[in-house]
CSV table of C-alpha atoms (C1' of nucleotides) in Angstrom, one decimal:
chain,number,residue,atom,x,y,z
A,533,UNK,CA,120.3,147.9,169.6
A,534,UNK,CA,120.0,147.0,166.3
A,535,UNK,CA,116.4,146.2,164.3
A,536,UNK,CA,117.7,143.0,162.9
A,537,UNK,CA,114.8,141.0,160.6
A,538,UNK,CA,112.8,138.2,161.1
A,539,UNK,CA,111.9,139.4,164.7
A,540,UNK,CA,108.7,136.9,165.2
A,541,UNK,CA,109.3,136.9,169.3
A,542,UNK,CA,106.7,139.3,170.8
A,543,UNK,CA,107.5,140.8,174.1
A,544,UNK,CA,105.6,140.9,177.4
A,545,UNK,CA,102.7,143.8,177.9
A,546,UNK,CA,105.5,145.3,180.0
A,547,UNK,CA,107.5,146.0,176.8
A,548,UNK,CA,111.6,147.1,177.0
A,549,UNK,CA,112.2,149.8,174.8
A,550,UNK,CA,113.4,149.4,171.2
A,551,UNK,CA,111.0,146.8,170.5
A,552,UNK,CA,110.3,147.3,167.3
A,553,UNK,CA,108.5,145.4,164.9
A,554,UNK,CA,110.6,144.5,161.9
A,555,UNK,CA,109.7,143.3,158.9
A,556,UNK,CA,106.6,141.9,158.3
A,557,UNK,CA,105.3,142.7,154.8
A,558,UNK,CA,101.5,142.8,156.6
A,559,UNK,CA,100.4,142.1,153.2
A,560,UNK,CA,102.3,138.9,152.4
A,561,UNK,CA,100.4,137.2,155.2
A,562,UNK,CA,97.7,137.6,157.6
A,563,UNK,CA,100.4,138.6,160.8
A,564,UNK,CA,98.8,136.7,164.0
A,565,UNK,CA,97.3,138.0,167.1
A,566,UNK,CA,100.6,138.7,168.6
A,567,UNK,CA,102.3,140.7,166.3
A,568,UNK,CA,99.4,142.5,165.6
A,569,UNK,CA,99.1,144.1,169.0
A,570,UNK,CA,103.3,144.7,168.8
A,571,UNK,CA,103.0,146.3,166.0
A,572,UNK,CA,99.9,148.2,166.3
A,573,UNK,CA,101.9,149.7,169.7
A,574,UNK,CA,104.5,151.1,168.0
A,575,UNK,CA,102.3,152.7,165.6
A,576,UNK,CA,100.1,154.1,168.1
A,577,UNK,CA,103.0,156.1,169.4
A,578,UNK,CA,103.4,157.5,165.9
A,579,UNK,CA,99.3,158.1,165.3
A,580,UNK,CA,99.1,160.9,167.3
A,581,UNK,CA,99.6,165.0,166.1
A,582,UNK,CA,101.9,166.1,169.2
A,583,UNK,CA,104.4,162.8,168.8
A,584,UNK,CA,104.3,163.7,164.8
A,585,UNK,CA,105.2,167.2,165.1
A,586,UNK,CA,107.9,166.4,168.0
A,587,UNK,CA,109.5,163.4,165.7
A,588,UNK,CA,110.0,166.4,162.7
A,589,UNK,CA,111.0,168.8,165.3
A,590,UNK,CA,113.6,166.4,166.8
A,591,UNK,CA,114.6,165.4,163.0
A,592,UNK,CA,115.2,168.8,161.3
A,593,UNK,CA,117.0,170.1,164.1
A,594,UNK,CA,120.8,171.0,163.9
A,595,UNK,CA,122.8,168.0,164.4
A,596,UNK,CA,119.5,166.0,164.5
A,597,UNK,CA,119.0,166.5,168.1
A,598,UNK,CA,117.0,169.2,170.4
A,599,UNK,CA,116.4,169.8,173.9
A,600,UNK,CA,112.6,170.1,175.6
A,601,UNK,CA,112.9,173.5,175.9
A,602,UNK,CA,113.1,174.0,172.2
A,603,UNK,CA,110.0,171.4,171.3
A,604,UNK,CA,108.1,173.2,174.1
A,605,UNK,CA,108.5,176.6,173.0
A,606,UNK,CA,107.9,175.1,169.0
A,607,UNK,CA,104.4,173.5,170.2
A,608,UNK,CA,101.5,174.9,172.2
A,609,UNK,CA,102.0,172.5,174.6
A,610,UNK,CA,103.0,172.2,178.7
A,611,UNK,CA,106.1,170.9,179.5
A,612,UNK,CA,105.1,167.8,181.5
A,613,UNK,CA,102.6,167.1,178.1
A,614,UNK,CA,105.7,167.1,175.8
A,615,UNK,CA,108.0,164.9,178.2
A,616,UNK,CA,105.4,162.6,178.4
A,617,UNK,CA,105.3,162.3,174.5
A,618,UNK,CA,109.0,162.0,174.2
A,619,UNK,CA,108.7,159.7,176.7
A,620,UNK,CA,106.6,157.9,174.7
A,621,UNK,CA,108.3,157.6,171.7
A,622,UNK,CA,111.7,156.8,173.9
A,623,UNK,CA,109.9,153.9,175.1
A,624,UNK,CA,108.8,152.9,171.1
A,625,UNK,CA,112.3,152.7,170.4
A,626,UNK,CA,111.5,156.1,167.5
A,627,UNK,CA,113.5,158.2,169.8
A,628,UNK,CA,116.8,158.5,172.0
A,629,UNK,CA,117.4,160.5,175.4
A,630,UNK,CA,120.7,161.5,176.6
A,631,UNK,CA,120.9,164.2,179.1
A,632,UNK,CA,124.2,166.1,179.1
A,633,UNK,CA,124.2,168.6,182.0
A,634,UNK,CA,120.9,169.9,182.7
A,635,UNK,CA,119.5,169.3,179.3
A,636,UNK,CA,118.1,166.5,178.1
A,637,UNK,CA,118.8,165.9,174.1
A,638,UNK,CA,116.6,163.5,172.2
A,639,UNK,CA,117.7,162.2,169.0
A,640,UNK,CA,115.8,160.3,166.4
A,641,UNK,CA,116.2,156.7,165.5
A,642,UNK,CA,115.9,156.6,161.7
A,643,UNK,CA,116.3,152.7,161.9
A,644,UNK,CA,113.1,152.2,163.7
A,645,UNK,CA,111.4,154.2,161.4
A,646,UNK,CA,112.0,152.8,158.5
A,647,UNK,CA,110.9,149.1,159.9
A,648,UNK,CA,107.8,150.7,160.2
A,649,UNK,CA,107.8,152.3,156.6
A,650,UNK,CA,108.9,148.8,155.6
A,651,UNK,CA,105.9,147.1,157.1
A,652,UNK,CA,103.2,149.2,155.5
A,653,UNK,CA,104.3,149.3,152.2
A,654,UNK,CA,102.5,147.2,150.0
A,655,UNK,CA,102.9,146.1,146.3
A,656,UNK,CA,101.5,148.8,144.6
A,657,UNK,CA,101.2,147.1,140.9
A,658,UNK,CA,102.2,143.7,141.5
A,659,UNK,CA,100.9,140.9,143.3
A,660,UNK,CA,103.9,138.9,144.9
A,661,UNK,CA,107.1,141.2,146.0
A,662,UNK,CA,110.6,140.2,146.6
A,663,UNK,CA,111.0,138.9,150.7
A,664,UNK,CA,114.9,140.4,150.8
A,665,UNK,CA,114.6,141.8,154.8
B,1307,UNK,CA,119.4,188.2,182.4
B,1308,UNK,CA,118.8,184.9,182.9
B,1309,UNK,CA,120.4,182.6,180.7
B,1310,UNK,CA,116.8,180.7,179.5
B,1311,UNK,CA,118.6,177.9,177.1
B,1312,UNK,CA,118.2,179.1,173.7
B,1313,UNK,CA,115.2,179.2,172.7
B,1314,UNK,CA,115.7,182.0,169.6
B,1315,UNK,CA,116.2,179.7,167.5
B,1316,UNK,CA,113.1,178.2,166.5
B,1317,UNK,CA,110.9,180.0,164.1
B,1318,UNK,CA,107.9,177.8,163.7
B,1319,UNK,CA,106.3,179.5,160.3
B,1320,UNK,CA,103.0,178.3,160.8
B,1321,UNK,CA,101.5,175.4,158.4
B,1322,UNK,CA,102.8,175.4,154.6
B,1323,UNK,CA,100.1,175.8,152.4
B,1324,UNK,CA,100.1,172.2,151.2
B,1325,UNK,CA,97.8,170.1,153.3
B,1326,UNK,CA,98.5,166.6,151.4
B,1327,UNK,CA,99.8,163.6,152.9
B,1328,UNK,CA,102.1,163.0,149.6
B,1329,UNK,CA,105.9,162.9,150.2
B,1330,UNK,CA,106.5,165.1,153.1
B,1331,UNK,CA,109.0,163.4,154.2
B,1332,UNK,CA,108.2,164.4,158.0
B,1333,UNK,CA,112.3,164.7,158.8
B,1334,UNK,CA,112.6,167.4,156.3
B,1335,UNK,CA,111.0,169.7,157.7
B,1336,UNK,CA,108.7,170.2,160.7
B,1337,UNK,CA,105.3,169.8,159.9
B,1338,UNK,CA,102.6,171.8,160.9
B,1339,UNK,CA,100.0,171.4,163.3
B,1340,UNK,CA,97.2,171.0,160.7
B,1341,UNK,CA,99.8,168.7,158.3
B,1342,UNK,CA,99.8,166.9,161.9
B,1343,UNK,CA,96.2,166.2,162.7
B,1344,UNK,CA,95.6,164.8,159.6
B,1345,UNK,CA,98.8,162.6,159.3
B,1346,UNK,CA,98.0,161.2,162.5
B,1347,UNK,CA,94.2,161.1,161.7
B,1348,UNK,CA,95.3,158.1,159.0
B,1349,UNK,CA,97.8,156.7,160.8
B,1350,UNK,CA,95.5,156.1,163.7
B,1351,UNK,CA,93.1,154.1,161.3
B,1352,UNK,CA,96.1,151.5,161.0
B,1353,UNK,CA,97.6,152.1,164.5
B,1354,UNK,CA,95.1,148.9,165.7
B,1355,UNK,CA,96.0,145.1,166.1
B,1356,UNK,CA,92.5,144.2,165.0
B,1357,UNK,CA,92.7,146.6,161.7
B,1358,UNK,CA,96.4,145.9,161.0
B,1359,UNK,CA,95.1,142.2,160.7
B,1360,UNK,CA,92.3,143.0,158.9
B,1361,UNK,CA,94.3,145.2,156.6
B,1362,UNK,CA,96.7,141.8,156.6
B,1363,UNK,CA,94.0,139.1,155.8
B,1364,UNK,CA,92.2,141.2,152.6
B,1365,UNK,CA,95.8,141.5,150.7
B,1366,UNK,CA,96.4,137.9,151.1
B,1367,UNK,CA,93.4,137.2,150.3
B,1368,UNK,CA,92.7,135.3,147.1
B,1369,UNK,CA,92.0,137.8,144.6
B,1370,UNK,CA,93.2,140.8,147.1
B,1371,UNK,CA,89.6,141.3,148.3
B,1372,UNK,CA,87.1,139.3,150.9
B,1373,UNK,CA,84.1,139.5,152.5
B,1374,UNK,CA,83.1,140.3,155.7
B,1375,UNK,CA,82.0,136.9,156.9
B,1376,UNK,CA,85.8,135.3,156.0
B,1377,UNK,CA,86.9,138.7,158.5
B,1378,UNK,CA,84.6,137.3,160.9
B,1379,UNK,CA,85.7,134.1,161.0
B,1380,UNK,CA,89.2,134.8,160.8
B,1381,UNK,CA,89.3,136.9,163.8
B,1382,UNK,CA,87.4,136.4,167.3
B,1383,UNK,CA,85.5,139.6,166.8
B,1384,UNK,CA,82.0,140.1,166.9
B,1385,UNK,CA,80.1,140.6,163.5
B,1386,UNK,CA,79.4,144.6,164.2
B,1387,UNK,CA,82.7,145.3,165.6
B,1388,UNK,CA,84.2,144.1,162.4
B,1389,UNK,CA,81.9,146.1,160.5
B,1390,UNK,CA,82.8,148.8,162.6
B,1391,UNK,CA,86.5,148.9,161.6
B,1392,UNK,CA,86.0,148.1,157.9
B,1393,UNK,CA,84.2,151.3,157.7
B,1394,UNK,CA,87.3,153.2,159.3
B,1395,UNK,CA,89.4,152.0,157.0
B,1396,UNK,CA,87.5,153.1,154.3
B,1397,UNK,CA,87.1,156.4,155.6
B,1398,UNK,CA,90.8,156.0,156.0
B,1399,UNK,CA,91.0,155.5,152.3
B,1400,UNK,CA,92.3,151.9,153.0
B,1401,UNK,CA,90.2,149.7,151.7
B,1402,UNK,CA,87.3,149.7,149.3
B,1403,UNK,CA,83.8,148.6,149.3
B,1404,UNK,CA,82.3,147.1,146.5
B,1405,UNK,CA,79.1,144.8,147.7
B,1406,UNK,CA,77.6,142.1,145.1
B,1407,UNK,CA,74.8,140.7,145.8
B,1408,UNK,CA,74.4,140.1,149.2
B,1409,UNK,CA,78.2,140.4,150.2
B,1410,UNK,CA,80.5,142.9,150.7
B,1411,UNK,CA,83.7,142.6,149.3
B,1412,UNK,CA,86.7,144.8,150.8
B,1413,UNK,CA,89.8,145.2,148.6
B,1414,UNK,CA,93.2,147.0,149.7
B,1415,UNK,CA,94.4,150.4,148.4
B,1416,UNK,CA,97.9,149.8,147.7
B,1417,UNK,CA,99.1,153.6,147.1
B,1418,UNK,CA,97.3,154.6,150.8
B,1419,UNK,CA,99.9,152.3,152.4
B,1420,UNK,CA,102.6,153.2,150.6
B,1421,UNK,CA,102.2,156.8,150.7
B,1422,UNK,CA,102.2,156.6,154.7
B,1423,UNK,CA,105.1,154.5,154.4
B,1424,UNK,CA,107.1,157.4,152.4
B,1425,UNK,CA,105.8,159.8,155.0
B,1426,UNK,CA,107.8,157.6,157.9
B,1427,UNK,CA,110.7,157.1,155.4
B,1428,UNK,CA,114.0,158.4,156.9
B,1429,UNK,CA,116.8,159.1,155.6
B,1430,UNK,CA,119.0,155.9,157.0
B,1431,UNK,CA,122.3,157.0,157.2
B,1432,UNK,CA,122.6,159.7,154.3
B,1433,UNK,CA,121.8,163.3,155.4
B,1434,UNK,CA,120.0,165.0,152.7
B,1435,UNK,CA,117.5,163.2,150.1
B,1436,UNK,CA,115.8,165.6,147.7
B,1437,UNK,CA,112.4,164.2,146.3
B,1438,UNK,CA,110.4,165.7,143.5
B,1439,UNK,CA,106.6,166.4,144.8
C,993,DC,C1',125.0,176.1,200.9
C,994,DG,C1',121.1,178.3,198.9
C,995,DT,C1',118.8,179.3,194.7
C,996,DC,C1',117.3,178.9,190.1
C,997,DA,C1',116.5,176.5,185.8
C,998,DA,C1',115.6,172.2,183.1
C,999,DC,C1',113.2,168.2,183.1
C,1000,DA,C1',110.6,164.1,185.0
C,1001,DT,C1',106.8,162.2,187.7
C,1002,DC,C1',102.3,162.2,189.9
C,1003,DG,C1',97.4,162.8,190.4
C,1004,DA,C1',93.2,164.1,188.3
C,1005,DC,C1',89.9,165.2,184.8
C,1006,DG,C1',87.5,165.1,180.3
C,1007,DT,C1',87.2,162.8,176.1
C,1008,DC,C1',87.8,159.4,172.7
C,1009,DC,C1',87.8,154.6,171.4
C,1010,DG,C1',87.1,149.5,171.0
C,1011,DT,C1',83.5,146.2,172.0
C,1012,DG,C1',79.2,143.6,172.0
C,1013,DG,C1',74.0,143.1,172.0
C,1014,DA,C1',69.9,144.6,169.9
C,1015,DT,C1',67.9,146.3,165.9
C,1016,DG,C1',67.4,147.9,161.1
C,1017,DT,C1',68.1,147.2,155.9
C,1018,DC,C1',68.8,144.8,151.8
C,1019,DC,C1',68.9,140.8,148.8
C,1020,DG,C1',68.1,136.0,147.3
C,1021,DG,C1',65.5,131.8,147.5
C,1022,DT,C1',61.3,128.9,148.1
D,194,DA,C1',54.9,137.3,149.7
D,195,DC,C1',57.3,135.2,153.3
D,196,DC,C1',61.5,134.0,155.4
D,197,DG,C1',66.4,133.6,156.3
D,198,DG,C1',71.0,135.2,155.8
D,199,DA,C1',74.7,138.9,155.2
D,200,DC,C1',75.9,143.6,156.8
D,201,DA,C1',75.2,148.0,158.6
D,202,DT,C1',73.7,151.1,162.2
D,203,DC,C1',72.5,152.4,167.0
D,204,DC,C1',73.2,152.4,171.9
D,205,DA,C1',75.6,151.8,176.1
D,206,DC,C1',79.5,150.6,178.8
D,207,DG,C1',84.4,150.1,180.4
D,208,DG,C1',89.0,151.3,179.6
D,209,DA,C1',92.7,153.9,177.5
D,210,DC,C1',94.6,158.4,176.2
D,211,DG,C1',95.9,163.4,176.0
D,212,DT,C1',96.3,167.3,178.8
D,213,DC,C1',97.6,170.3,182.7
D,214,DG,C1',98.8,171.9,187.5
D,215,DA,C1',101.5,170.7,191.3
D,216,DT,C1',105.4,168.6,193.0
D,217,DG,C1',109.9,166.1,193.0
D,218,DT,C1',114.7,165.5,191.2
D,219,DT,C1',119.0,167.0,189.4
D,220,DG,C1',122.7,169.9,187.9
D,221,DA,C1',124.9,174.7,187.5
D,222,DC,C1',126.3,178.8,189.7
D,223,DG,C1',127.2,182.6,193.0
DNA sequence: CGTCAACATCGACGTCCGTGGATGTCCGGT
DNA sequence: ACCGGACATCCACGGACGTCGATGTTGACG
């Protein structure tokens, strides 16, 4: 599961998980139709307050992992409402589930977010950038 | 008593009093639910395949800006709807509108993209990175 | 084996969002 | 002054999304 560059294949509506856009300087070139809607997926999973605050949660938690019961108690949320987020960012690749007993521990994938980062950022005083992936 | 997980341990403090999208790092900390709403509010300007490519087709753009009849071509949107996301983005703080004559020219704002990019930055493998505000 | 707790899934409801057609506004040209 | 083109705004419609209550599944424990 590794975010490995030059990932131009776009996957089926039916997406696996851990699809995650990689790098694709958005402002080098005007990204086609495609990749567009991939990437615009992914970042829909991010765009939204509950998934923000659950990706911190999960992040600056000991060991970098926390159980549901520790995100529902941090937001004002129902517990089916924040498995359904986390389910959502497991299936955006930002997140990792492992269940050890009766808990389930998510873990974040700092890999995916930082193709992400990588995709957004833009020259901010030149005009052409280096391409290293 | 029941043993109920361990949910003690969270403290949630509320929202810091800083409201600004600069470098909050998001896996420093967990962010509040204010911090939140507005975090996602921007990233939800971006988190769409026809504004990504919009976004995408200004930068390269000769001279970083264009109008909105080359966005209209360039995509198989209707005149209005493209009109329609420009003026997100703007509000996003995205773009910029500067109309001469009897065009409207849309440039990017490079140090909008890049400061969500820094907010999605993790910390790859390292643990701790300390960033002056 | 029965019960309880942790978590996921399902169904439903209200709201927001992307889209296009019709229309309005502004500017330049003849 | 009239007309045509470039954009913006308005309105309405269909689909997607966030939320919660109810229910199902699984593992631990007496």
């Amino acid at each position: 599961m590794d975010v490995r560059c030059h990932a131009e294949r776009v996957v089926l509506p039916t997406s696996p998980p851990e699809t995650v856009a990689c790098c694709a300087p958005l402002v080098r070139q005007p990204l086609g139709a495609a990749d567009a809607v991939a990437l615009a997926r992914t970042l829909k999973a991010v765009a939204d307050p509950a998934r923000l605050r659950l990706l911190s949660l999960v992040a600056a938690h000991d060991g970098g992992e926390a159980c549901v019961c520790d995100l529902v108690d941090a937001l004002d949320l129902s517990q089916p409402t924040v498995s359904h987020h986390l389910r959502v960012l497991v299936e955006a690749g930002l997140l990792t589930r492992e269940k050890r007993g009766v808990w389930a521990y998510y873990a974040l994938v700092p890999a995916a977010l930082n193709a992400l980062a990588a995709v957004l950022t833009a020259p901010a005083g030149g005009a052409r950038s280096r391409s290293a992936c």
